[in-house]
Amino acid sequence: MDNIKELERLYSNELIKFRRDLHENPELSFKEFRTTKKIKDKLMSLGVKIIDMGLETGVIGYLEGCSDGPTIALRGDIDALPITEINDVPYKSKVDGVMHACGHDIHTASVIGAACILSDMKEKLKGNVLFVFQPAEELNKGAKLMVEKGLFTKIKADLVFGLHNNPEISWGKIAIKKGGLMASVDTIKIKIKGKGGHGALPNATRDPIVAVAAVIMNLQTIVSRNVSPLESAVISFGTLHAGTANNVIPELVEITGTVRSFDANVRKMLSERIKQVLESTAQVYDVESELEYIFDLPAVFNSNELADLAYEAAVEVLGQESIIDPVPSMGGEDFSIFTEKIPGFFLWLGVGNKEKDMNYVWHSPRFDGDDRAIINASAVMSNMVLKGFNYINKKKE
């Protein structure tokens, strides 16, 4: 533990500089070419081997310990968002219309920090470490692509740990949650087809506008009447496309939405009830309906055992007063794709600082985080790796 704290101090300024360089030079999903090169160059300077997975962007680094043992993966996502930054800071984005508005630059720097710390402890590591720098989290596609390319099948690991910043939590704090932390994410695409005509003669039509209004309202009752008040679920619609003129009833209406939940049984029920409610409502309004239901991401769910491991690791680094039990978020995270393959744990890193006006939510053009949190994350994740080795070895006994 003393070694980690010593190395924590050693790398602090370097990691802040690394993060700010990424923040100034953000890149969109699957276009993270500069970011990828910067990560590779840093890992190779630390003696970390680069594993070629046939990816255009994203990096897998492999650090071999001093003896045979488990392999623990640390994941950081690397992509930015199509948002124009309006912060007035020296490291403001230099790329028009692109910024790290979700803090993936912080995540990347945190895993780089863990690579710095653990590579300096290489002669004491009784196991191996994978550093997984994932592209395209914002599209919910990067983790799926890495798994398709063989991550955790061709390239084996016993555990995977990840983190996400949270500007609503003060820097210096680590949020550790047992159970559901972030919700499953599903996409719904609905088409309602009727019979168009003149707005003055609605009796000669089968109006899909009225029908879709009923569909939207009826689907809301699934959450209020089919989901237990003790469970969480969301059905929200974000787009509605129909019509060309104010006095013309169209033939077709298209809507898209998102469905969120934590429990797998609730998720299944939601998909079934949405189909049933849509079809029955369409029948009442004498229109045709079509549903495309896409199961995008499972929920991020932390086991009690790994939560205890993370808690112990964080307490040793930051002290018990720095650990909080957070309120879960209905936001999603494709880290859950990895934990479908191997056990894992996901934590939140506090980056908020009200005095510095750093408390804007994810995806805000004013988003920023106190980058002093990066070294805390690096140290905690490094300690989680050490404890992960012991955890896996005990499981195998």
PDB file of N, CA and C in Angstrom, residues 167-249:
ATOM      1  N   PRO A 167     -19.953  14.009 -11.825  1.00  0.00           N
ATOM      2  CA  PRO A 167     -19.770  15.391 -11.391  1.00  0.00           C
ATOM      3  C   PRO A 167     -20.687  15.801 -10.245  1.00  0.00           C
ATOM      4  N   GLU A 168     -21.665  14.968  -9.933  1.00  0.00           N
ATOM      5  CA  GLU A 168     -22.550  15.257  -8.807  1.00  0.00           C
ATOM      6  C   GLU A 168     -21.958  14.784  -7.480  1.00  0.00           C
ATOM      7  N   ILE A 169     -20.807  14.110  -7.565  1.00  0.00           N
ATOM      8  CA  ILE A 169     -20.082  13.645  -6.384  1.00  0.00           C
ATOM      9  C   ILE A 169     -18.767  14.421  -6.312  1.00  0.00           C
ATOM     10  N   SER A 170     -18.434  14.925  -5.148  1.00  0.00           N
ATOM     11  CA  SER A 170     -17.238  15.753  -4.990  1.00  0.00           C
ATOM     12  C   SER A 170     -15.965  14.950  -5.260  1.00  0.00           C
ATOM     13  N   TRP A 171     -14.990  15.630  -5.826  1.00  0.00           N
ATOM     14  CA  TRP A 171     -13.708  14.967  -6.072  1.00  0.00           C
ATOM     15  C   TRP A 171     -13.118  14.547  -4.714  1.00  0.00           C
ATOM     16  N   GLY A 172     -12.376  13.475  -4.730  1.00  0.00           N
ATOM     17  CA  GLY A 172     -11.868  12.901  -3.489  1.00  0.00           C
ATOM     18  C   GLY A 172     -12.752  11.804  -2.944  1.00  0.00           C
ATOM     19  N   LYS A 173     -13.960  11.677  -3.515  1.00  0.00           N
ATOM     20  CA  LYS A 173     -14.898  10.632  -3.105  1.00  0.00           C
ATOM     21  C   LYS A 173     -14.941   9.514  -4.152  1.00  0.00           C
ATOM     22  N   ILE A 174     -15.182   8.325  -3.673  1.00  0.00           N
ATOM     23  CA  ILE A 174     -15.399   7.151  -4.536  1.00  0.00           C
ATOM     24  C   ILE A 174     -16.758   6.559  -4.167  1.00  0.00           C
ATOM     25  N   ALA A 175     -17.589   6.308  -5.174  1.00  0.00           N
ATOM     26  CA  ALA A 175     -18.924   5.750  -4.937  1.00  0.00           C
ATOM     27  C   ALA A 175     -18.925   4.264  -5.259  1.00  0.00           C
ATOM     28  N   ILE A 176     -19.263   3.458  -4.262  1.00  0.00           N
ATOM     29  CA  ILE A 176     -19.260   2.003  -4.402  1.00  0.00           C
ATOM     30  C   ILE A 176     -20.659   1.483  -4.083  1.00  0.00           C
ATOM     31  N   LYS A 177     -21.243   0.785  -5.042  1.00  0.00           N
ATOM     32  CA  LYS A 177     -22.629   0.339  -4.931  1.00  0.00           C
ATOM     33  C   LYS A 177     -22.734  -1.173  -5.086  1.00  0.00           C
ATOM     34  N   LYS A 178     -23.469  -1.807  -4.177  1.00  0.00           N
ATOM     35  CA  LYS A 178     -23.839  -3.206  -4.346  1.00  0.00           C
ATOM     36  C   LYS A 178     -25.138  -3.267  -5.149  1.00  0.00           C
ATOM     37  N   GLY A 179     -25.199  -4.215  -6.082  1.00  0.00           N
ATOM     38  CA  GLY A 179     -26.397  -4.351  -6.906  1.00  0.00           C
ATOM     39  C   GLY A 179     -26.363  -3.439  -8.113  1.00  0.00           C
ATOM     40  N   GLY A 180     -27.563  -3.012  -8.565  1.00  0.00           N
ATOM     41  CA  GLY A 180     -27.662  -2.227  -9.784  1.00  0.00           C
ATOM     42  C   GLY A 180     -27.120  -0.821  -9.615  1.00  0.00           C
ATOM     43  N   LEU A 181     -26.201  -0.435 -10.504  1.00  0.00           N
ATOM     44  CA  LEU A 181     -25.638   0.919 -10.490  1.00  0.00           C
ATOM     45  C   LEU A 181     -26.132   1.729 -11.684  1.00  0.00           C
ATOM     46  N   MET A 182     -26.175   1.099 -12.859  1.00  0.00           N
ATOM     47  CA  MET A 182     -26.652   1.774 -14.062  1.00  0.00           C
ATOM     48  C   MET A 182     -27.597   0.836 -14.807  1.00  0.00           C
ATOM     49  N   ALA A 183     -28.588   1.418 -15.440  1.00  0.00           N
ATOM     50  CA  ALA A 183     -29.713   0.643 -15.964  1.00  0.00           C
ATOM     51  C   ALA A 183     -29.404  -0.050 -17.293  1.00  0.00           C
ATOM     52  N   SER A 184     -30.226  -1.058 -17.606  1.00  0.00           N
ATOM     53  CA  SER A 184     -30.199  -1.629 -18.948  1.00  0.00           C
ATOM     54  C   SER A 184     -30.732  -0.589 -19.931  1.00  0.00           C
ATOM     55  N   VAL A 185     -30.314  -0.711 -21.174  1.00  0.00           N
ATOM     56  CA  VAL A 185     -30.706   0.248 -22.209  1.00  0.00           C
ATOM     57  C   VAL A 185     -31.284  -0.509 -23.394  1.00  0.00           C
ATOM     58  N   ASP A 186     -32.539  -0.231 -23.716  1.00  0.00           N
ATOM     59  CA  ASP A 186     -33.191  -0.809 -24.891  1.00  0.00           C
ATOM     60  C   ASP A 186     -33.755   0.305 -25.757  1.00  0.00           C
ATOM     61  N   THR A 187     -33.801   0.062 -27.050  1.00  0.00           N
ATOM     62  CA  THR A 187     -34.345   1.031 -28.005  1.00  0.00           C
ATOM     63  C   THR A 187     -35.627   0.495 -28.616  1.00  0.00           C
ATOM     64  N   ILE A 188     -36.642   1.345 -28.725  1.00  0.00           N
ATOM     65  CA  ILE A 188     -37.877   0.954 -29.409  1.00  0.00           C
ATOM     66  C   ILE A 188     -38.121   1.876 -30.604  1.00  0.00           C
ATOM     67  N   LYS A 189     -38.498   1.250 -31.709  1.00  0.00           N
ATOM     68  CA  LYS A 189     -38.860   1.971 -32.928  1.00  0.00           C
ATOM     69  C   LYS A 189     -40.256   1.513 -33.341  1.00  0.00           C
ATOM     70  N   ILE A 190     -41.192   2.446 -33.421  1.00  0.00           N
ATOM     71  CA  ILE A 190     -42.594   2.110 -33.672  1.00  0.00           C
ATOM     72  C   ILE A 190     -43.086   2.840 -34.922  1.00  0.00           C
ATOM     73  N   LYS A 191     -43.814   2.105 -35.752  1.00  0.00           N
ATOM     74  CA  LYS A 191     -44.485   2.695 -36.916  1.00  0.00           C
ATOM     75  C   LYS A 191     -45.987   2.486 -36.774  1.00  0.00           C
ATOM     76  N   ILE A 192     -46.729   3.528 -36.988  1.00  0.00           N
ATOM     77  CA  ILE A 192     -48.195   3.458 -37.006  1.00  0.00           C
ATOM     78  C   ILE A 192     -48.658   3.867 -38.401  1.00  0.00           C
ATOM     79  N   LYS A 193     -49.310   2.947 -39.094  1.00  0.00           N
ATOM     80  CA  LYS A 193     -49.767   3.220 -40.456  1.00  0.00           C
ATOM     81  C   LYS A 193     -51.291   3.241 -40.504  1.00  0.00           C
ATOM     82  N   GLY A 194     -51.832   4.335 -41.029  1.00  0.00           N
ATOM     83  CA  GLY A 194     -53.281   4.467 -41.157  1.00  0.00           C
ATOM     84  C   GLY A 194     -53.687   4.745 -42.590  1.00  0.00           C
ATOM     85  N   LYS A 195     -54.680   5.575 -42.760  1.00  0.00           N
ATOM     86  CA  LYS A 195     -55.154   5.994 -44.079  1.00  0.00           C
ATOM     87  C   LYS A 195     -55.221   7.512 -44.067  1.00  0.00           C
ATOM     88  N   GLY A 196     -54.412   8.131 -44.913  1.00  0.00           N
ATOM     89  CA  GLY A 196     -54.337   9.583 -44.914  1.00  0.00           C
ATOM     90  C   GLY A 196     -55.511  10.231 -45.627  1.00  0.00           C
ATOM     91  N   GLY A 197     -55.593  11.553 -45.476  1.00  0.00           N
ATOM     92  CA  GLY A 197     -56.660  12.293 -46.144  1.00  0.00           C
ATOM     93  C   GLY A 197     -56.702  13.732 -45.679  1.00  0.00           C
ATOM     94  N   HIS A 198     -57.781  14.417 -46.027  1.00  0.00           N
ATOM     95  CA  HIS A 198     -57.948  15.833 -45.690  1.00  0.00           C
ATOM     96  C   HIS A 198     -58.285  15.993 -44.207  1.00  0.00           C
ATOM     97  N   GLY A 199     -57.640  16.992 -43.583  1.00  0.00           N
ATOM     98  CA  GLY A 199     -57.895  17.226 -42.171  1.00  0.00           C
ATOM     99  C   GLY A 199     -59.315  17.638 -41.866  1.00  0.00           C
ATOM    100  N   ALA A 200     -60.014  18.142 -42.875  1.00  0.00           N
ATOM    101  CA  ALA A 200     -61.413  18.537 -42.687  1.00  0.00           C
ATOM    102  C   ALA A 200     -62.369  17.359 -42.762  1.00  0.00           C
ATOM    103  N   LEU A 201     -61.846  16.214 -43.207  1.00  0.00           N
ATOM    104  CA  LEU A 201     -62.688  15.024 -43.368  1.00  0.00           C
ATOM    105  C   LEU A 201     -62.073  13.839 -42.637  1.00  0.00           C
ATOM    106  N   PRO A 202     -61.894  13.929 -41.320  1.00  0.00           N
ATOM    107  CA  PRO A 202     -61.229  12.852 -40.577  1.00  0.00           C
ATOM    108  C   PRO A 202     -61.999  11.539 -40.615  1.00  0.00           C
ATOM    109  N   ASN A 203     -63.317  11.622 -40.844  1.00  0.00           N
ATOM    110  CA  ASN A 203     -64.117  10.397 -40.885  1.00  0.00           C
ATOM    111  C   ASN A 203     -63.771   9.517 -42.069  1.00  0.00           C
ATOM    112  N   ALA A 204     -63.120  10.101 -43.073  1.00  0.00           N
ATOM    113  CA  ALA A 204     -62.729   9.333 -44.262  1.00  0.00           C
ATOM    114  C   ALA A 204     -61.306   8.791 -44.139  1.00  0.00           C
ATOM    115  N   THR A 205     -60.715   8.983 -42.989  1.00  0.00           N
ATOM    116  CA  THR A 205     -59.337   8.518 -42.770  1.00  0.00           C
ATOM    117  C   THR A 205     -59.282   7.524 -41.625  1.00  0.00           C
ATOM    118  N   ARG A 206     -58.102   6.942 -41.452  1.00  0.00           N
ATOM    119  CA  ARG A 206     -57.768   6.198 -40.231  1.00  0.00           C
ATOM    120  C   ARG A 206     -56.522   6.887 -39.670  1.00  0.00           C
ATOM    121  N   ASP A 207     -56.757   7.797 -38.751  1.00  0.00           N
ATOM    122  CA  ASP A 207     -55.769   8.800 -38.354  1.00  0.00           C
ATOM    123  C   ASP A 207     -54.651   8.219 -37.482  1.00  0.00           C
ATOM    124  N   PRO A 208     -53.408   8.140 -38.021  1.00  0.00           N
ATOM    125  CA  PRO A 208     -52.307   7.607 -37.215  1.00  0.00           C
ATOM    126  C   PRO A 208     -51.792   8.603 -36.172  1.00  0.00           C
ATOM    127  N   ILE A 209     -52.116   9.900 -36.362  1.00  0.00           N
ATOM    128  CA  ILE A 209     -51.692  10.904 -35.382  1.00  0.00           C
ATOM    129  C   ILE A 209     -52.415  10.685 -34.051  1.00  0.00           C
ATOM    130  N   VAL A 210     -53.718  10.554 -34.117  1.00  0.00           N
ATOM    131  CA  VAL A 210     -54.499  10.297 -32.904  1.00  0.00           C
ATOM    132  C   VAL A 210     -54.087   8.963 -32.295  1.00  0.00           C
ATOM    133  N   ALA A 211     -53.863   7.976 -33.151  1.00  0.00           N
ATOM    134  CA  ALA A 211     -53.484   6.654 -32.661  1.00  0.00           C
ATOM    135  C   ALA A 211     -52.149   6.684 -31.927  1.00  0.00           C
ATOM    136  N   VAL A 212     -51.174   7.404 -32.486  1.00  0.00           N
ATOM    137  CA  VAL A 212     -49.862   7.416 -31.843  1.00  0.00           C
ATOM    138  C   VAL A 212     -49.903   8.189 -30.525  1.00  0.00           C
ATOM    139  N   ALA A 213     -50.785   9.191 -30.442  1.00  0.00           N
ATOM    140  CA  ALA A 213     -50.950   9.895 -29.169  1.00  0.00           C
ATOM    141  C   ALA A 213     -51.442   8.930 -28.092  1.00  0.00           C
ATOM    142  N   ALA A 214     -52.393   8.085 -28.467  1.00  0.00           N
ATOM    143  CA  ALA A 214     -52.913   7.086 -27.533  1.00  0.00           C
ATOM    144  C   ALA A 214     -51.838   6.053 -27.186  1.00  0.00           C
ATOM    145  N   VAL A 215     -51.055   5.657 -28.181  1.00  0.00           N
ATOM    146  CA  VAL A 215     -49.988   4.684 -27.945  1.00  0.00           C
ATOM    147  C   VAL A 215     -49.000   5.217 -26.906  1.00  0.00           C
ATOM    148  N   ILE A 216     -48.557   6.455 -27.090  1.00  0.00           N
ATOM    149  CA  ILE A 216     -47.583   7.040 -26.162  1.00  0.00           C
ATOM    150  C   ILE A 216     -48.146   7.098 -24.746  1.00  0.00           C
ATOM    151  N   MET A 217     -49.371   7.545 -24.615  1.00  0.00           N
ATOM    152  CA  MET A 217     -49.973   7.651 -23.286  1.00  0.00           C
ATOM    153  C   MET A 217     -50.202   6.277 -22.666  1.00  0.00           C
ATOM    154  N   ASN A 218     -50.683   5.325 -23.457  1.00  0.00           N
ATOM    155  CA  ASN A 218     -50.955   3.989 -22.926  1.00  0.00           C
ATOM    156  C   ASN A 218     -49.677   3.271 -22.489  1.00  0.00           C
ATOM    157  N   LEU A 219     -48.595   3.482 -23.245  1.00  0.00           N
ATOM    158  CA  LEU A 219     -47.348   2.824 -22.874  1.00  0.00           C
ATOM    159  C   LEU A 219     -46.808   3.326 -21.535  1.00  0.00           C
ATOM    160  N   GLN A 220     -47.130   4.565 -21.170  1.00  0.00           N
ATOM    161  CA  GLN A 220     -46.681   5.080 -19.881  1.00  0.00           C
ATOM    162  C   GLN A 220     -47.319   4.327 -18.710  1.00  0.00           C
ATOM    163  N   THR A 221     -48.492   3.759 -18.940  1.00  0.00           N
ATOM    164  CA  THR A 221     -49.157   3.035 -17.856  1.00  0.00           C
ATOM    165  C   THR A 221     -48.467   1.714 -17.523  1.00  0.00           C
ATOM    166  N   ILE A 222     -47.604   1.242 -18.413  1.00  0.00           N
ATOM    167  CA  ILE A 222     -46.868   0.013 -18.107  1.00  0.00           C
ATOM    168  C   ILE A 222     -45.992   0.231 -16.877  1.00  0.00           C
ATOM    169  N   VAL A 223     -45.287   1.378 -16.846  1.00  0.00           N
ATOM    170  CA  VAL A 223     -44.430   1.681 -15.699  1.00  0.00           C
ATOM    171  C   VAL A 223     -45.267   1.920 -14.449  1.00  0.00           C
ATOM    172  N   SER A 224     -46.356   2.655 -14.599  1.00  0.00           N
ATOM    173  CA  SER A 224     -47.139   3.019 -13.415  1.00  0.00           C
ATOM    174  C   SER A 224     -48.009   1.885 -12.889  1.00  0.00           C
ATOM    175  N   ARG A 225     -48.360   0.915 -13.760  1.00  0.00           N
ATOM    176  CA  ARG A 225     -49.297  -0.121 -13.332  1.00  0.00           C
ATOM    177  C   ARG A 225     -48.804  -1.558 -13.456  1.00  0.00           C
ATOM    178  N   ASN A 226     -47.700  -1.802 -14.171  1.00  0.00           N
ATOM    179  CA  ASN A 226     -47.181  -3.164 -14.301  1.00  0.00           C
ATOM    180  C   ASN A 226     -45.850  -3.379 -13.595  1.00  0.00           C
ATOM    181  N   VAL A 227     -45.172  -2.279 -13.270  1.00  0.00           N
ATOM    182  CA  VAL A 227     -43.889  -2.364 -12.568  1.00  0.00           C
ATOM    183  C   VAL A 227     -44.125  -2.056 -11.095  1.00  0.00           C
ATOM    184  N   SER A 228     -43.572  -2.891 -10.227  1.00  0.00           N
ATOM    185  CA  SER A 228     -43.712  -2.663  -8.793  1.00  0.00           C
ATOM    186  C   SER A 228     -43.175  -1.281  -8.408  1.00  0.00           C
ATOM    187  N   PRO A 229     -43.832  -0.599  -7.495  1.00  0.00           N
ATOM    188  CA  PRO A 229     -43.309   0.687  -7.008  1.00  0.00           C
ATOM    189  C   PRO A 229     -41.925   0.570  -6.380  1.00  0.00           C
ATOM    190  N   LEU A 230     -41.527  -0.646  -6.022  1.00  0.00           N
ATOM    191  CA  LEU A 230     -40.214  -0.867  -5.431  1.00  0.00           C
ATOM    192  C   LEU A 230     -39.134  -1.125  -6.478  1.00  0.00           C
ATOM    193  N   GLU A 231     -39.541  -1.227  -7.743  1.00  0.00           N
ATOM    194  CA  GLU A 231     -38.606  -1.404  -8.848  1.00  0.00           C
ATOM    195  C   GLU A 231     -38.490  -0.090  -9.622  1.00  0.00           C
ATOM    196  N   SER A 232     -37.509  -0.020 -10.526  1.00  0.00           N
ATOM    197  CA  SER A 232     -37.313   1.177 -11.342  1.00  0.00           C
ATOM    198  C   SER A 232     -37.436   0.834 -12.815  1.00  0.00           C
ATOM    199  N   ALA A 233     -38.119   1.704 -13.552  1.00  0.00           N
ATOM    200  CA  ALA A 233     -38.239   1.531 -14.995  1.00  0.00           C
ATOM    201  C   ALA A 233     -38.588   2.862 -15.633  1.00  0.00           C
ATOM    202  N   VAL A 234     -38.201   3.024 -16.883  1.00  0.00           N
ATOM    203  CA  VAL A 234     -38.480   4.238 -17.651  1.00  0.00           C
ATOM    204  C   VAL A 234     -38.841   3.848 -19.072  1.00  0.00           C
ATOM    205  N   ILE A 235     -39.910   4.454 -19.600  1.00  0.00           N
ATOM    206  CA  ILE A 235     -40.213   4.402 -21.029  1.00  0.00           C
ATOM    207  C   ILE A 235     -40.339   5.847 -21.493  1.00  0.00           C
ATOM    208  N   SER A 236     -39.405   6.288 -22.329  1.00  0.00           N
ATOM    209  CA  SER A 236     -39.411   7.672 -22.803  1.00  0.00           C
ATOM    210  C   SER A 236     -39.282   7.706 -24.321  1.00  0.00           C
ATOM    211  N   PHE A 237     -39.961   8.676 -24.944  1.00  0.00           N
ATOM    212  CA  PHE A 237     -39.879   8.846 -26.390  1.00  0.00           C
ATOM    213  C   PHE A 237     -39.134  10.131 -26.722  1.00  0.00           C
ATOM    214  N   GLY A 238     -38.246  10.020 -27.701  1.00  0.00           N
ATOM    215  CA  GLY A 238     -37.418  11.164 -28.063  1.00  0.00           C
ATOM    216  C   GLY A 238     -37.653  11.727 -29.441  1.00  0.00           C
ATOM    217  N   THR A 239     -38.259  10.936 -30.340  1.00  0.00           N
ATOM    218  CA  THR A 239     -38.538  11.444 -31.683  1.00  0.00           C
ATOM    219  C   THR A 239     -39.944  11.067 -32.103  1.00  0.00           C
ATOM    220  N   LEU A 240     -40.553  11.945 -32.914  1.00  0.00           N
ATOM    221  CA  LEU A 240     -41.860  11.697 -33.527  1.00  0.00           C
ATOM    222  C   LEU A 240     -41.849  12.367 -34.896  1.00  0.00           C
ATOM    223  N   HIS A 241     -42.048  11.579 -35.942  1.00  0.00           N
ATOM    224  CA  HIS A 241     -42.014  12.100 -37.314  1.00  0.00           C
ATOM    225  C   HIS A 241     -43.323  11.764 -38.015  1.00  0.00           C
ATOM    226  N   ALA A 242     -43.972  12.820 -38.531  1.00  0.00           N
ATOM    227  CA  ALA A 242     -45.253  12.607 -39.229  1.00  0.00           C
ATOM    228  C   ALA A 242     -45.640  13.855 -40.005  1.00  0.00           C
ATOM    229  N   GLY A 243     -46.276  13.628 -41.137  1.00  0.00           N
ATOM    230  CA  GLY A 243     -46.978  14.705 -41.828  1.00  0.00           C
ATOM    231  C   GLY A 243     -46.132  15.679 -42.601  1.00  0.00           C
ATOM    232  N   THR A 244     -46.832  16.433 -43.476  1.00  0.00           N
ATOM    233  CA  THR A 244     -46.193  17.446 -44.321  1.00  0.00           C
ATOM    234  C   THR A 244     -46.937  18.774 -44.324  1.00  0.00           C
ATOM    235  N   ALA A 245     -48.171  18.787 -43.846  1.00  0.00           N
ATOM    236  CA  ALA A 245     -48.960  20.021 -43.847  1.00  0.00           C
ATOM    237  C   ALA A 245     -49.959  19.984 -42.697  1.00  0.00           C
ATOM    238  N   ASN A 246     -50.391  21.186 -42.261  1.00  0.00           N
ATOM    239  CA  ASN A 246     -51.255  21.255 -41.092  1.00  0.00           C
ATOM    240  C   ASN A 246     -52.651  20.707 -41.336  1.00  0.00           C
ATOM    241  N   ASN A 247     -53.085  20.654 -42.600  1.00  0.00           N
ATOM    242  CA  ASN A 247     -54.443  20.197 -42.896  1.00  0.00           C
ATOM    243  C   ASN A 247     -54.471  18.869 -43.632  1.00  0.00           C
ATOM    244  N   VAL A 248     -53.365  18.120 -43.509  1.00  0.00           N
ATOM    245  CA  VAL A 248     -53.288  16.804 -44.148  1.00  0.00           C
ATOM    246  C   VAL A 248     -53.038  15.742 -43.085  1.00  0.00           C
ATOM    247  N   ILE A 249     -53.941  14.791 -42.983  1.00  0.00           N
ATOM    248  CA  ILE A 249     -53.724  13.641 -42.096  1.00  0.00           C
ATOM    249  C   ILE A 249     -52.820  12.657 -42.821  1.00  0.00           C
TER     250      ILE A 249
END
